[in-house]
Amino acid sequence: MPTLLSVNVGTPRDVSWQGRTVRTGAWKSPVDGPRMARRLNIDGDGQGDLAGHGGEIRAVLVYQVQSYQYWQKQLGRDDLTFGMFGENLTVDGLPDDEVCIGDRYRIGEAEFEVTQPRVTCYRVGLRLGEPTMASLLVAHHRPGFYLRVLTEGRVQAGDEITLTRRDPEELSVADTDALLYLPGCDPAKLRKALNIPALSPGWQQSFRELAAAQPPTQEPGWPAERAGAQQAGQAPGWPGFKPLRVARIVHETPTVSSIYLDAADGAPLPEARPGQYLSVRLAIGDAAPTVRSYSLSSAPTADSYRISVKHEPHGQVSAYIHATLRLGDLVDIASPRGTFVLEDGTRPVVLISAGIGATPVLAMLHRLAATGDPRPVWWIHTAHDRAHHAFADETHALLAQLPHAHEHIYYSAGAAPGLDEPHVTQGRPTARSLAAMDIPVDADAYLCGPPAFMDDLGGFLRDHGLSPERIHTEQFSALPAINPGVTPAAAVRPHQPPGPPGTGPVITFARSGITTPWSPAHASLLDLAEACDIPTRWSCRTGVCHTCVTHLLSGDVTYTTPPLELPEAGSVLVCCSEPTTEVVLDL
């Protein structure tokens, strides 16, 4: 008969780690006597990061004494005490390869339901002093599992554990964990996983993505941000950079110019999806080549791409493009990428932009017009004034080709004197003006512009009733960080790493505009990015969860800790890799 050996609790504490502060509830200790198991946790317990731990779905974590014994031998440790794996209940029995998702157990007065394997989190390694522990738990099929509390009640060491219901799919915790994190996904087991109502929503979503042959966007259980999906599969293209020829330059406004590019060898160009971008590498003066990303601003044809670049007052690259680039010049270009793309479907489409942010949604508008798409379309754009309104005539003509188009233009500096166009408004869009447009709540919205603009307009749309998962945003600066449990600090502009410069291959972080030589003083590319204060995205830090997956625009890497499953070609796990050549990362 399985038995409860120890009840372990601990409230969140601040732990110093790599110069940062981590808020974590991983430090748990055994308690004497009974404790109430409640809907959200056991009395006296708490979680430091509710995005990945805790809540009703993950109220109680279970780990087995047999796994403790296993790790004592594997790690050569004799100091492992109950609670050190972050578990609330240390049990004798209930092995991960026998307990199934959806099983129900009675322990003492309480009844529980198995909801998912342990989240692959770096904090278990932090607690044990074993940095690769998150990877080891998965690789050795000993993750442990979470419980939902179905019936609250007291539990204590010595309680017998009784199975009250076996889930009909009989998919074990170990198999569920391997299904997500290890290569060789078994389609039959995947179908089982999709039929288990008790499985947590985050894992259900990851398995739906697997079933659709898409890599999961990020670690199950972390907040669902579409920005995290930027690393998903890409349209066919070419590896690294190749030269394209400047075929045409068009001055759209006093500050915006469009650059048309074709293949230097006359070969056809791969078709990009509307909304994707090109990364451009330019050698300016004697400095190391600089990489910038620009959206494709029209529907690409087989023989040309178009990007449109605003001349920023202190922008070295944009100044070079505007002042120096000439017809016939060759420019190094990485193939189209990005997942801020127009999705197929029948739902209404809302395209919202400000300034040069119009470029990716303009490509979407080109596609809608070219195909005579019958979906209702709202085009909402903010510009400074008419003189600085790039693509005004172009977008007006495209919208005229659509059967159900709505055009709303805002000039923040005021409309031009004598301008009498009913679709032009002085000022900026507001919650009230958006509500007056009668945008359907089932619409797909695509936003591009300054971060504050996207935050405001996205909030207006959510308040109007649009689901957050249907509000898509694009930005070309570094993506918002995912650093679970790390106490936020004041934002610092990305910079060169401290200390003596390295002597290894040159590393370029394209989104952040940082180019710096590699130094073996850094444990990984992720470590180098953090030394530069570049916003980073990670969870396990050991090559399991793929939260850190990043586009590798050019170059080669090697893995210092081999990941349990390699990322897609053209991508790299920065948490456990270092360069072998010059590298350009979309970070």
PDB file of C-alpha atoms in Angstrom, residues 14 38 41 74 82 103 131 174 178 221 248 286 299 338 364 392 415 431-432 437 452 465 491 497 514 547:
ATOM      1  CA  ASP A  14      14.344  35.620  -1.669  1.00  0.00           C
ATOM      2  CA  ARG A  38      -6.746  23.174   0.571  1.00  0.00           C
ATOM      3  CA  ASN A  41      -1.996  24.606  -1.341  1.00  0.00           C
ATOM      4  CA  GLN A  74      23.357   8.867  -9.284  1.00  0.00           C
ATOM      5  CA  PHE A  82      12.528  15.215   2.271  1.00  0.00           C
ATOM      6  CA  ASP A 103      -5.885   9.215 -11.538  1.00  0.00           C
ATOM      7  CA  PRO A 131      22.347  23.168 -12.292  1.00  0.00           C
ATOM      8  CA  ALA A 174       6.564   9.529 -17.155  1.00  0.00           C
ATOM      9  CA  ALA A 178       8.508  12.231 -22.351  1.00  0.00           C
ATOM     10  CA  GLY A 221       2.247  26.766 -17.597  1.00  0.00           C
ATOM     11  CA  ARG A 248      14.765  50.325 -56.859  1.00  0.00           C
ATOM     12  CA  ASP A 286      35.469  50.062 -40.297  1.00  0.00           C
ATOM     13  CA  ALA A 299       3.217  41.146 -50.854  1.00  0.00           C
ATOM     14  CA  GLY A 338       8.799  35.747 -38.073  1.00  0.00           C
ATOM     15  CA  MET A 364      -1.133  41.731 -44.898  1.00  0.00           C
ATOM     16  CA  ALA A 392      -1.546  56.829 -47.736  1.00  0.00           C
ATOM     17  CA  ALA A 415      -5.455  67.199 -40.085  1.00  0.00           C
ATOM     18  CA  ALA A 431     -11.321  53.307 -26.398  1.00  0.00           C
ATOM     19  CA  ARG A 432     -14.448  55.274 -27.299  1.00  0.00           C
ATOM     20  CA  MET A 437     -16.173  51.323 -35.177  1.00  0.00           C
ATOM     21  CA  ALA A 452       3.147  52.100 -25.529  1.00  0.00           C
ATOM     22  CA  GLY A 465     -14.286  42.092 -25.873  1.00  0.00           C
ATOM     23  CA  ALA A 491      15.499  48.137 -17.224  1.00  0.00           C
ATOM     24  CA  PRO A 497      29.602  42.962 -21.404  1.00  0.00           C
ATOM     25  CA  ILE A 514      24.906  44.582 -29.788  1.00  0.00           C
ATOM     26  CA  THR A 547      11.660  28.549 -23.890  1.00  0.00           C
TER      27      THR A 547
END
